[in-house]
XYZ file of C-alpha atoms in Angstrom:
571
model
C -10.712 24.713 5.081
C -10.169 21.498 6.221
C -6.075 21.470 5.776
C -6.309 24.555 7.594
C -8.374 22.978 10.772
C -5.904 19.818 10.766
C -2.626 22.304 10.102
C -4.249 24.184 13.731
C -4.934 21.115 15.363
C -1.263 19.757 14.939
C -0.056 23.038 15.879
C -1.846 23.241 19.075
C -0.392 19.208 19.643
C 3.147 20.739 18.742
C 2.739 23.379 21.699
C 1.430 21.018 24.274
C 4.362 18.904 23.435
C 6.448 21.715 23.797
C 5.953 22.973 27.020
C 5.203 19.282 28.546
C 9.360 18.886 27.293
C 10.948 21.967 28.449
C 9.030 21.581 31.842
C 10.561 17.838 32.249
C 13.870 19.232 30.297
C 14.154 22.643 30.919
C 16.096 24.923 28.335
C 17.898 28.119 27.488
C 16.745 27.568 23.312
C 13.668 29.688 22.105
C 10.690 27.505 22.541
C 9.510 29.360 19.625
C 11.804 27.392 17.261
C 11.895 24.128 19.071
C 8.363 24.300 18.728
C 8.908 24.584 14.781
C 10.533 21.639 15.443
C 8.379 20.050 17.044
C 5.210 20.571 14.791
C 7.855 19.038 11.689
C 8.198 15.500 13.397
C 4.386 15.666 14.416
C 4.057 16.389 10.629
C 5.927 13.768 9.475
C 4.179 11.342 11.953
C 0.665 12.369 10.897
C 1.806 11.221 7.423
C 3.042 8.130 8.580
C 6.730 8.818 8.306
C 9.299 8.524 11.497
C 12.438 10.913 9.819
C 11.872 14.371 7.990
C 14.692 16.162 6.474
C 15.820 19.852 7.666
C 15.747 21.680 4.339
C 14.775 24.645 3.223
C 11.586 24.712 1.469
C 9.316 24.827 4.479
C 9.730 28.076 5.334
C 5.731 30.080 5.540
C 5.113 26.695 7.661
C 6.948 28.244 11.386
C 6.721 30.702 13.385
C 10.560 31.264 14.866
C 12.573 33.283 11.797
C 15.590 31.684 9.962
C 14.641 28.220 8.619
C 16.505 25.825 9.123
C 19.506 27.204 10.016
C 18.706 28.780 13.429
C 15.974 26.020 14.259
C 19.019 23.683 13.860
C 21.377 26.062 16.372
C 18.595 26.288 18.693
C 18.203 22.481 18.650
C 21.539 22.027 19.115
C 21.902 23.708 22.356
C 18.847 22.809 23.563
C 19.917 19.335 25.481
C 16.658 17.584 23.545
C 19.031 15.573 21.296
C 21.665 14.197 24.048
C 22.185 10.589 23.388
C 20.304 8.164 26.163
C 18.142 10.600 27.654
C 16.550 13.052 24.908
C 13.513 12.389 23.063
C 14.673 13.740 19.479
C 17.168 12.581 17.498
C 19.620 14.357 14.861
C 21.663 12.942 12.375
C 22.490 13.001 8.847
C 20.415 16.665 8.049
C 17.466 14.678 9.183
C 15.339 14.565 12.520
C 13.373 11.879 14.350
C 11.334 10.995 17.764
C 14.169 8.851 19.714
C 11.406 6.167 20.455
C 10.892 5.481 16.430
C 14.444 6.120 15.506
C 15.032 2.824 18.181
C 12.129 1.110 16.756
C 13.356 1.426 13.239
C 17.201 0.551 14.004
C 16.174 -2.630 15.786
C 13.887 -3.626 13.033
C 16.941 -2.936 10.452
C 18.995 -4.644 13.081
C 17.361 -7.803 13.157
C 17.059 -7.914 9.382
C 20.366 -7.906 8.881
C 21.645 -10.549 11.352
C 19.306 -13.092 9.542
C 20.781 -11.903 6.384
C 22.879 -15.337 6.601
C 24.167 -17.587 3.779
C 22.201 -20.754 3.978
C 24.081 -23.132 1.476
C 27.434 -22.039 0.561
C 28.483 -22.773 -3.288
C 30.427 -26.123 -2.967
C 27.566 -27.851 -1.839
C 25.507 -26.186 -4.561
C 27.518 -27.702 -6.780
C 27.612 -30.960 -5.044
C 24.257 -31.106 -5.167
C 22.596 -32.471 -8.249
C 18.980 -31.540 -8.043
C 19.916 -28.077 -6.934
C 22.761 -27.709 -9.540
C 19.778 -28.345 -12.169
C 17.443 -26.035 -10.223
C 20.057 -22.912 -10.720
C 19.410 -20.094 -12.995
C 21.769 -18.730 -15.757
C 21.676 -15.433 -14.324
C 21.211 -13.234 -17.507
C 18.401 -10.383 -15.175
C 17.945 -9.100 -12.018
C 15.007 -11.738 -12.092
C 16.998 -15.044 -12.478
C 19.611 -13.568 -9.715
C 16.304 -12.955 -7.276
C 15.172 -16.721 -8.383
C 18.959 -18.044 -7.646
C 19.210 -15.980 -4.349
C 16.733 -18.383 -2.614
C 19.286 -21.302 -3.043
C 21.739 -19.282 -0.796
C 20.426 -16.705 1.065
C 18.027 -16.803 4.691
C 16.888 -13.161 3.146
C 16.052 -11.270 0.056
C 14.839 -7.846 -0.644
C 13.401 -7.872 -3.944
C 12.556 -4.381 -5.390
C 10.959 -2.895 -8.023
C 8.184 -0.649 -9.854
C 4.738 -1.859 -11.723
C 5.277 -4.316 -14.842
C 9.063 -5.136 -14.065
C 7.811 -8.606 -13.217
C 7.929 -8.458 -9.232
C 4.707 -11.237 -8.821
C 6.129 -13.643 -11.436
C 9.386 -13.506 -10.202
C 7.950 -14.770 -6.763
C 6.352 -17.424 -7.600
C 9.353 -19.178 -9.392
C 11.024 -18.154 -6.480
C 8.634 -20.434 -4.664
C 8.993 -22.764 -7.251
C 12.678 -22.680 -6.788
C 12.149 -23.384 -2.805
C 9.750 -26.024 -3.570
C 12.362 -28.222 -5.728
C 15.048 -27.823 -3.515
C 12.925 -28.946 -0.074
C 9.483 -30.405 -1.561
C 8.264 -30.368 2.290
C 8.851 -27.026 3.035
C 6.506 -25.055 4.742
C 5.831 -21.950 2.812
C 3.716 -19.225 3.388
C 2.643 -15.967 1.366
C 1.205 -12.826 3.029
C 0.526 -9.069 2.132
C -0.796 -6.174 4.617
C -3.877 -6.103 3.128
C -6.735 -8.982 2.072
C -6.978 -7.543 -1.616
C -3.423 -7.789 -2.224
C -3.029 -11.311 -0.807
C -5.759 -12.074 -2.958
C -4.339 -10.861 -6.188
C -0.892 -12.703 -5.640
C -3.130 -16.267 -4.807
C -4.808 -15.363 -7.789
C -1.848 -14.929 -10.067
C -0.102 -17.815 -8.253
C -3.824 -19.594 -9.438
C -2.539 -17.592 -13.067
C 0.829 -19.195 -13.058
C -0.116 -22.888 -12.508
C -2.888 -22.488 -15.335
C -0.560 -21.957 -17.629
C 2.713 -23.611 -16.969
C 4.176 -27.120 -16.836
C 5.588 -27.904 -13.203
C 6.235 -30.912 -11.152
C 5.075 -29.496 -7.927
C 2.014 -28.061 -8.995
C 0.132 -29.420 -6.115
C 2.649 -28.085 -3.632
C 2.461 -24.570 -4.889
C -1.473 -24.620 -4.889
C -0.860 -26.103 -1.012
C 0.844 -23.025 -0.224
C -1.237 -20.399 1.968
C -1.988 -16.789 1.083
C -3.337 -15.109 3.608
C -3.114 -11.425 5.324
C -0.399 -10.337 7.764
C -2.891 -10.005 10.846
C -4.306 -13.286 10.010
C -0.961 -14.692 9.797
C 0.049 -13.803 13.258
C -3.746 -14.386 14.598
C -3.987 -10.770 15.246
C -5.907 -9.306 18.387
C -7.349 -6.336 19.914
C -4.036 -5.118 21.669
C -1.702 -8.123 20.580
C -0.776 -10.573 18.218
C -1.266 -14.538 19.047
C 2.095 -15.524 17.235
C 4.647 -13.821 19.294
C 8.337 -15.261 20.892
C 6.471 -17.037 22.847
C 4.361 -18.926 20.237
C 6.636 -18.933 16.749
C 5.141 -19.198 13.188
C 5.863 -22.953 12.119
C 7.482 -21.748 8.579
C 10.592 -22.733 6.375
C 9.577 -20.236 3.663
C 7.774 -16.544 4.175
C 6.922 -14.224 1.341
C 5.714 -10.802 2.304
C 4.123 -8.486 -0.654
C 3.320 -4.949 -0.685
C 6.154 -4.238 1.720
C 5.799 -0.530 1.587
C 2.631 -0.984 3.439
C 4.126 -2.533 6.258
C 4.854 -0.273 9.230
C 7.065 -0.882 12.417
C 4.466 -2.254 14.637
C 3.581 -4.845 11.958
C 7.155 -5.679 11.476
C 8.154 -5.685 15.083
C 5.434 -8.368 15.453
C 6.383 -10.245 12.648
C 10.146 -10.650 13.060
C 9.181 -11.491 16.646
C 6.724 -14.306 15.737
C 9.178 -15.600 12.721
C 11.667 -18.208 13.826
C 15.549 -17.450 12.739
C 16.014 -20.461 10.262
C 12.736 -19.587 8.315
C 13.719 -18.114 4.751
C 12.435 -14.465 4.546
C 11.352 -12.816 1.137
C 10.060 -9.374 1.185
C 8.866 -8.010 -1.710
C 7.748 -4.053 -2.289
C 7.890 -0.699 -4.575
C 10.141 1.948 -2.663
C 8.433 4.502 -4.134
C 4.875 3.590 -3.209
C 3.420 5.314 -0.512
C 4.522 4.566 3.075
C 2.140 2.754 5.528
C -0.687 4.733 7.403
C 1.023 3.914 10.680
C 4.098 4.800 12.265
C 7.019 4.236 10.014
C 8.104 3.372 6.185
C 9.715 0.334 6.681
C 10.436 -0.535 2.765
C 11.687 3.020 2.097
C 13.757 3.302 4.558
C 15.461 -0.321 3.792
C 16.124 0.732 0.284
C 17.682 3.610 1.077
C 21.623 4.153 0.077
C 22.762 4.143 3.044
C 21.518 0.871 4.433
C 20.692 -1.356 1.533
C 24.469 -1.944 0.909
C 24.175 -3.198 3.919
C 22.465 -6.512 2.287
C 24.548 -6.842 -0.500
C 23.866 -10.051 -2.460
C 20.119 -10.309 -0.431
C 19.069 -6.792 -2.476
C 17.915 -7.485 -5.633
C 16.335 -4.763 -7.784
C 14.275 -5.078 -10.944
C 14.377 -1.973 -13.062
C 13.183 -3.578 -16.550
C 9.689 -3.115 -16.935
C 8.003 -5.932 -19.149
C 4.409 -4.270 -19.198
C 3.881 -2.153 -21.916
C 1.750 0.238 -20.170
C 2.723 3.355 -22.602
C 2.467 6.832 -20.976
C 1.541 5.211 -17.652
C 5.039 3.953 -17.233
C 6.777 6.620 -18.684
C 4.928 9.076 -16.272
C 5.906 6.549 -13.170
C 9.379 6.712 -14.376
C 9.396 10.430 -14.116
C 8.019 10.285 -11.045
C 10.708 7.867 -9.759
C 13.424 9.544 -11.275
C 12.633 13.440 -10.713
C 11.335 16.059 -8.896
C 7.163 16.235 -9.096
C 7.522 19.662 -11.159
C 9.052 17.314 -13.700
C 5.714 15.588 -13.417
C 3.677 18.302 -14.373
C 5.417 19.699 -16.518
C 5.618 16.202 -18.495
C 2.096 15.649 -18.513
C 1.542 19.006 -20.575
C 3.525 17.197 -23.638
C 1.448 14.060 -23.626
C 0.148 13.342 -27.234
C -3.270 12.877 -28.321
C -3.221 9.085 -29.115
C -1.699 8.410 -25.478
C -3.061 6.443 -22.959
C -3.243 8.974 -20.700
C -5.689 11.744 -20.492
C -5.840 15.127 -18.916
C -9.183 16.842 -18.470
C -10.147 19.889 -16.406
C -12.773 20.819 -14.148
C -14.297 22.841 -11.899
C -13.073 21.635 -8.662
C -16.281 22.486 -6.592
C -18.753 19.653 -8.667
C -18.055 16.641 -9.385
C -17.368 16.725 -13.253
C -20.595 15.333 -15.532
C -18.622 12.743 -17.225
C -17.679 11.174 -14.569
C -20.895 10.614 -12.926
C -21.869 9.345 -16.660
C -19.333 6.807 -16.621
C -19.605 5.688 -13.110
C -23.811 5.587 -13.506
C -23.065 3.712 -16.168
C -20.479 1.662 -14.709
C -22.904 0.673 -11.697
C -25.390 -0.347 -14.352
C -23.468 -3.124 -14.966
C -22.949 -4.058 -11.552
C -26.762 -3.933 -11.367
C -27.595 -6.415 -14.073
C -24.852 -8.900 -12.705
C -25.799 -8.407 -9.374
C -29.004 -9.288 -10.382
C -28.326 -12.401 -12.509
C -25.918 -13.812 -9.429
C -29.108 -13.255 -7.039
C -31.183 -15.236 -9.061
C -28.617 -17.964 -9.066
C -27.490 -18.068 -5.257
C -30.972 -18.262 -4.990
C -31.954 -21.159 -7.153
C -28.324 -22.696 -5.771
C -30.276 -22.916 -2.408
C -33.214 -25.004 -3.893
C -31.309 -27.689 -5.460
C -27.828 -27.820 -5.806
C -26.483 -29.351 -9.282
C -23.449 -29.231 -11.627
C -25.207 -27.188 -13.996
C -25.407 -23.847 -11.886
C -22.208 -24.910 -9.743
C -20.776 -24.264 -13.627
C -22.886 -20.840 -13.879
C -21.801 -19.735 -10.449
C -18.456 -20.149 -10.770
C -18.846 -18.175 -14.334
C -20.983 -14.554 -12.730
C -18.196 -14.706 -9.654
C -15.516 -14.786 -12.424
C -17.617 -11.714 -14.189
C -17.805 -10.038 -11.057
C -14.015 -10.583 -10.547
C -13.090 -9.235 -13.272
C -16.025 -6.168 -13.587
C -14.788 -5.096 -10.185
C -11.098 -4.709 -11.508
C -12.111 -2.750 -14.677
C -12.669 0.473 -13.477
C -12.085 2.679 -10.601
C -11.926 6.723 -9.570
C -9.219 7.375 -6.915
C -9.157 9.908 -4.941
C -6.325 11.545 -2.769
C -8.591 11.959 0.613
C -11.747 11.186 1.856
C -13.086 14.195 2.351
C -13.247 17.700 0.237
C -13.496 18.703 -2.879
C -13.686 15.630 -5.108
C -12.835 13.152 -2.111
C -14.401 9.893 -2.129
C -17.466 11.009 0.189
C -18.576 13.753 -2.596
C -18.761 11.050 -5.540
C -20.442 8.389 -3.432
C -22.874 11.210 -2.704
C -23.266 12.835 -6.657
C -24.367 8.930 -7.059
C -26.675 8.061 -4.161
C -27.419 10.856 -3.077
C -29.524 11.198 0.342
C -29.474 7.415 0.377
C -25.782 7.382 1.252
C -26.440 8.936 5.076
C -29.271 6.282 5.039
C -26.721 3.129 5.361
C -26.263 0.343 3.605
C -29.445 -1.143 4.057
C -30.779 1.778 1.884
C -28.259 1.328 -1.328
C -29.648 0.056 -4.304
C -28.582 -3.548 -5.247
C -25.506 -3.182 -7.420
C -23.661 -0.831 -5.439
C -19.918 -1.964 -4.803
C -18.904 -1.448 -1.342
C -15.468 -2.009 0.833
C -15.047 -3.376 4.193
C -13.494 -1.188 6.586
C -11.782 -3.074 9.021
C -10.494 -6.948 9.554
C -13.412 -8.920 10.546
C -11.438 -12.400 10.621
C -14.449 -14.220 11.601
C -16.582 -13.011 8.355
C -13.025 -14.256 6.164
C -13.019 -10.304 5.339
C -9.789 -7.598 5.543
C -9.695 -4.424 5.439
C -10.261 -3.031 1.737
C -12.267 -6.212 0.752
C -14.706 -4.965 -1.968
C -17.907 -6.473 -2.561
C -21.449 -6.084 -4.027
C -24.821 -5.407 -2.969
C -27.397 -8.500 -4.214
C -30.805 -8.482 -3.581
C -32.911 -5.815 -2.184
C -35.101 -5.371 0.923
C -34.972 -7.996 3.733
C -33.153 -9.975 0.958
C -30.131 -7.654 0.659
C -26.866 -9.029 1.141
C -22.786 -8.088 0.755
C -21.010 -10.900 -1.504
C -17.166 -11.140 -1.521
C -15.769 -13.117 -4.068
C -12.844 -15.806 -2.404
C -9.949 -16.953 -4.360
C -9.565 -20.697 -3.366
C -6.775 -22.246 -5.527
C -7.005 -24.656 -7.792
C -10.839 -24.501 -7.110
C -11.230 -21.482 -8.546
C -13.710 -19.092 -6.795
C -16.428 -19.151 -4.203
C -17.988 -16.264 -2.399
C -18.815 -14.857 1.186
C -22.543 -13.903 1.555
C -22.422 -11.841 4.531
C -26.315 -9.730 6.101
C -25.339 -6.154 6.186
C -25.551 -5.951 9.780
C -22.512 -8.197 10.279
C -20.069 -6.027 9.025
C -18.256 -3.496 11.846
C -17.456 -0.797 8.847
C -18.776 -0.452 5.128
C -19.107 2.099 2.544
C -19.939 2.502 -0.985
C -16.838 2.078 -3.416
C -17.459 4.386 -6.236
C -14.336 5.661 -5.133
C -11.324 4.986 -3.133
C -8.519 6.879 -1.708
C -5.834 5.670 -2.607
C -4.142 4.894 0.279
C -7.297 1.760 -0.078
C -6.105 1.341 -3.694
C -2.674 0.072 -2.707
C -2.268 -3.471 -3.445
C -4.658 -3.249 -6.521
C -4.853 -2.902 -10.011
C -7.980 -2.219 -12.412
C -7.879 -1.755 -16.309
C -9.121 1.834 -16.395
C -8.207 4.387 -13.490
C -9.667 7.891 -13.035
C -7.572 10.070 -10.919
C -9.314 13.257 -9.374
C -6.591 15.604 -8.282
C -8.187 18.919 -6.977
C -4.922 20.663 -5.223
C -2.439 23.309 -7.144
C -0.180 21.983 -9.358
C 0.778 24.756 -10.690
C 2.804 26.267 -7.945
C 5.202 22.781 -8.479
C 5.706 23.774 -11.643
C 6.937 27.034 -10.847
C 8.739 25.970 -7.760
C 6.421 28.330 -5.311
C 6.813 27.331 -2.262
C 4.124 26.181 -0.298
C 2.982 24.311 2.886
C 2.786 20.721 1.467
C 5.058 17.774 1.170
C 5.941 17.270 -2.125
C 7.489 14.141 -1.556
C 4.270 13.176 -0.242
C 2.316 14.338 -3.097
C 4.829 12.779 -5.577
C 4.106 9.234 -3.117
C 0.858 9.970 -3.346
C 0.113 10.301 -7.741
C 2.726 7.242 -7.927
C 0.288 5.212 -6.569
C -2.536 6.511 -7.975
C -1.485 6.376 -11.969
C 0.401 3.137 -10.814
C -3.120 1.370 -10.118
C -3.863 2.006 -13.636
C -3.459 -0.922 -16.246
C -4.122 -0.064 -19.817
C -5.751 3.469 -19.172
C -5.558 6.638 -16.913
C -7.489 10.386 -16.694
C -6.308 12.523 -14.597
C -8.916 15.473 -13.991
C -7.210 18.418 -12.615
C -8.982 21.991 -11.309
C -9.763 24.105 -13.785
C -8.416 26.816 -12.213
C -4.838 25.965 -12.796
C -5.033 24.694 -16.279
């Protein structure tokens, strides 16, 4: 019901747009099928993506007959696609609005002018320290670590478990023993993936020997929007104002759309080294444009040559998980189904099906049980922020440090995904199977030990968007605490009233857009739409490379352990 209500609303858009064009560009081509047209790049632009192919498995979507082929002719003639003054553009079997297509050039544009060599390899060689500092390149990880010697850019790719994080941060390392001054910055789109590179970075120091230990806990890991002192309609590092960097390492790249770039690459001055890190596969930001996936496409990543580095070897045993992500990579998502059917018993991932109208019993089971937990920690870290405020003393410094490492790592044990928001098994019916009428109520009326996530950047509170924290305390003594990665130092927390916070909701669930940039040891994935009809190749209204985005990162959050619950109907 509610895919039909959206499907309607972007087809009345589509006609709007339609006749507001061929009013302004008047045409001899059937409106009929340039409104086909039309309501395919709206599509694609709902979803977050700027270009669409013209193929032909689309076909129950349109009203004008002869998919593609005549929409094509029609388009064609219709004077909408003439270079410098229409407002769609055509090439390679694929269509886009002119304004992104620009957008997205210039972007790639830019990229590849500071794609510069920045030490050529005589003075490499001349060069003691650095000599010593160079990799025997024997994987696609020592070539990313040696690329930083030479190159202004790199593009390092690759899937979960191939080693993307540690490779960074001896590619900081590598930075850091060639200039120990440099200014070096690390950022991610969201504040719960900047938080789990700082963390590993935190990880890597722990447990490794380095001489510029200190520099590498000096470095700053922070959000994108924080990094370029984001505001309402603008961004406060601009050409105008540049970002005082040597070194920047972006993370999550594929959540990274144009207007974030744009701002970015505008804000970032030429001679600073730029590292951008990101899974192709993932899915695409929930604004305008897939930056990554668009980079690492055939066509233009040769384009980089040396800066493209791509790590294929997964070190992570993560059993079935990886094999299923490698299917997904690799093959169409009817491969995907079909593969999950031969999974064996003793695998690490499990199917179960359900009626997808109720949320299934063992679910609410696990995460009752789950929020139990949460409860009795919650609890226990109450008590001590409390006491904390009497009398402050090594003793419970030591103990707080302890819960907010429990709470850490309780919060990345377990988590149900979910592919939307709202519908059969989206996020809002599990929060509600658990609270209940309490959840209209607000947060004021959730029990203590309910997780929650913060909905929008509230720089001022130290939160992002996709923070997730706990409730502590109850009544007028209910609070939100964040836990805050801080180095070397270890962890601290952000106790924040309720009332503060612009946008919250419980986080039994997530979608999994929310997931991105986060991992957590056991993953339950409720999938309620047909998969059946991919097995079979039926055709259908939905885009399967969407979908196939879409379970990549979902069974990709998983660590050591996945369900998938599918509808019981199509089992």
């Amino acid at each position: 019901m509610r895919e039909e209500k959206q499907t309607q609303n972007l087809r009345s858009f589509s006609n709007a747009i339609t006749k507001t064009l061929a009013k302004r560009m008047p045409t001899n081509s059937s409106l009929i099928h340039l409104e086909d047209v039309i309501y395919v790049l709206v599509e694609a632009i709902n979803r977050g993506d700027i270009y669409t192919k013209l193929n032909q498995d689309r076909e129950l979507l349109y009203k004008g007959k002869g998919w593609p082929n005549e929409h094509l002719k029609h388009l064609l003639n219709s004077g909408w696609i003439k270079e410098g003054i229409g407002p769609i553009v055509y090439k390679d079997n694929r269509i886009s609005w002119y304004r992104w297509d620009y957008e997205m050039k210039s972007i790639i544009k830019d990229l590849i002018y500071r794609n510069k060599t920045i030490r050529n390899i005589s003075e490499i060689e001349s060069t003691a320290h650095t000599l010593k500092s160079r990799v025997e390149i024997k994987s696609a990880q020592d070539k990313a670590i040696n690329s930083v010697i030479t190159q202004n850019l790199v593009l390092l790719s690759g899937g979960p478990g191939t080693g993307k994080t540690t490779t960074i941060i001896k590619m900081l390392a590598k930075c850091i023993s060639i200039n120990p001054n440099a200014r070096i910055s690390l950022a991610a789109p969201t504040g719960k993936a900047s938080r789990r590179i700082e963390g590993a970075l935190f990880k890597y120091m722990e447990n490794n020997d380095y001489e510029h230990k200190e520099s590498l806990d000096n470095i700053n890991c922070q959000t994108l929007h924080r990094l370029l002192e984001a505001q309402e309609t603008k961004f406060g590092r601009n050409k105008n104002r540049l970002l005082e960097l040597d070194v920047l390492v972006i993370d999550e790249m594929s959540m990274v759309d144009i207007y974030l770039m744009k701002g970015l690459l505008d804000a970032l001055p030429q001679k600073c080294q730029l590292i951008l890190v990101g899974d192709p596969y993932q899915l695409p930001s929930i604004g305008c444009g897939a930056i990554w996936k668009e980079i690492q496409s055939d066509q233009i990543i040769k384009e980089f040559k040396v800066a493209a580095v791509n790590l294929n070897k997964v070190y992570r045993n993560r059993g079935a998980i990886a094999s299923l992500a490698e299917v997904l990579r690799n093959n169409e998502l009817s491969s995907f189904w079909k593969e999950i059917q031969k999974l064996p018993e003793q695998s690490n991932v499990c199917i179960s099906f359900h009626n997808k109208r109720l949320i299934p019993e063992f679910l609410i089971q696990k995460v009752t049980t789950y929020q139990q937990s949460l409860k009795s920690l919650a609890s226990l870290i109450s008590k001590e922020l409390y006491n904390m405020s009497k009398q402050r003393s090594p003793s419970n410094e030591r103990s707080e440090s302890y819960l907010l490492d429990q709470l850490s790592s309780i919060l990345d044990e377990f988590v149900v995904l979910c592919p939307r928001r709202l519908g059969p098994w989206g996020v809002r019916e599990l929060n509600k199977a658990i609270l209940g009428r309490c959840l209209e109520r607000g947060v004021m009326h959730w029990p203590e030990g309910t997780p929650v996530i913060c909905g929008e950047n509230q720089p001022e509170l130290g939160l992002s968007n996709g923070d997730v924290g706990l409730i502590v305390g109850s009544d007028s003594s209910k609070s939100l605490l964040f836990v805050v990665d801080i180095g070397q130092k270890g962890k601290s927390h952000n106790i924040i009233h309720p009332a503060r916070l612009r946008k919250v909701d419980p986080a039994f669930a997530l979608t999994i857009h929310k997931s991105q940039g986060s991992e957590a040891k056991e993953v339950v994935l409720l999938w309620p739409d047909d998969w059946q009809s991919s097995i079979h190749s039926i055709t259908n209204n939905k885009n399967t490379n969407y979908e196939k985005s879409l379970i990549y990162t979902g069974i990709t959050r998983a660590r050591e352990s996945l369900t998938l619950v599918l509808d019981q109907k199509n089992s």
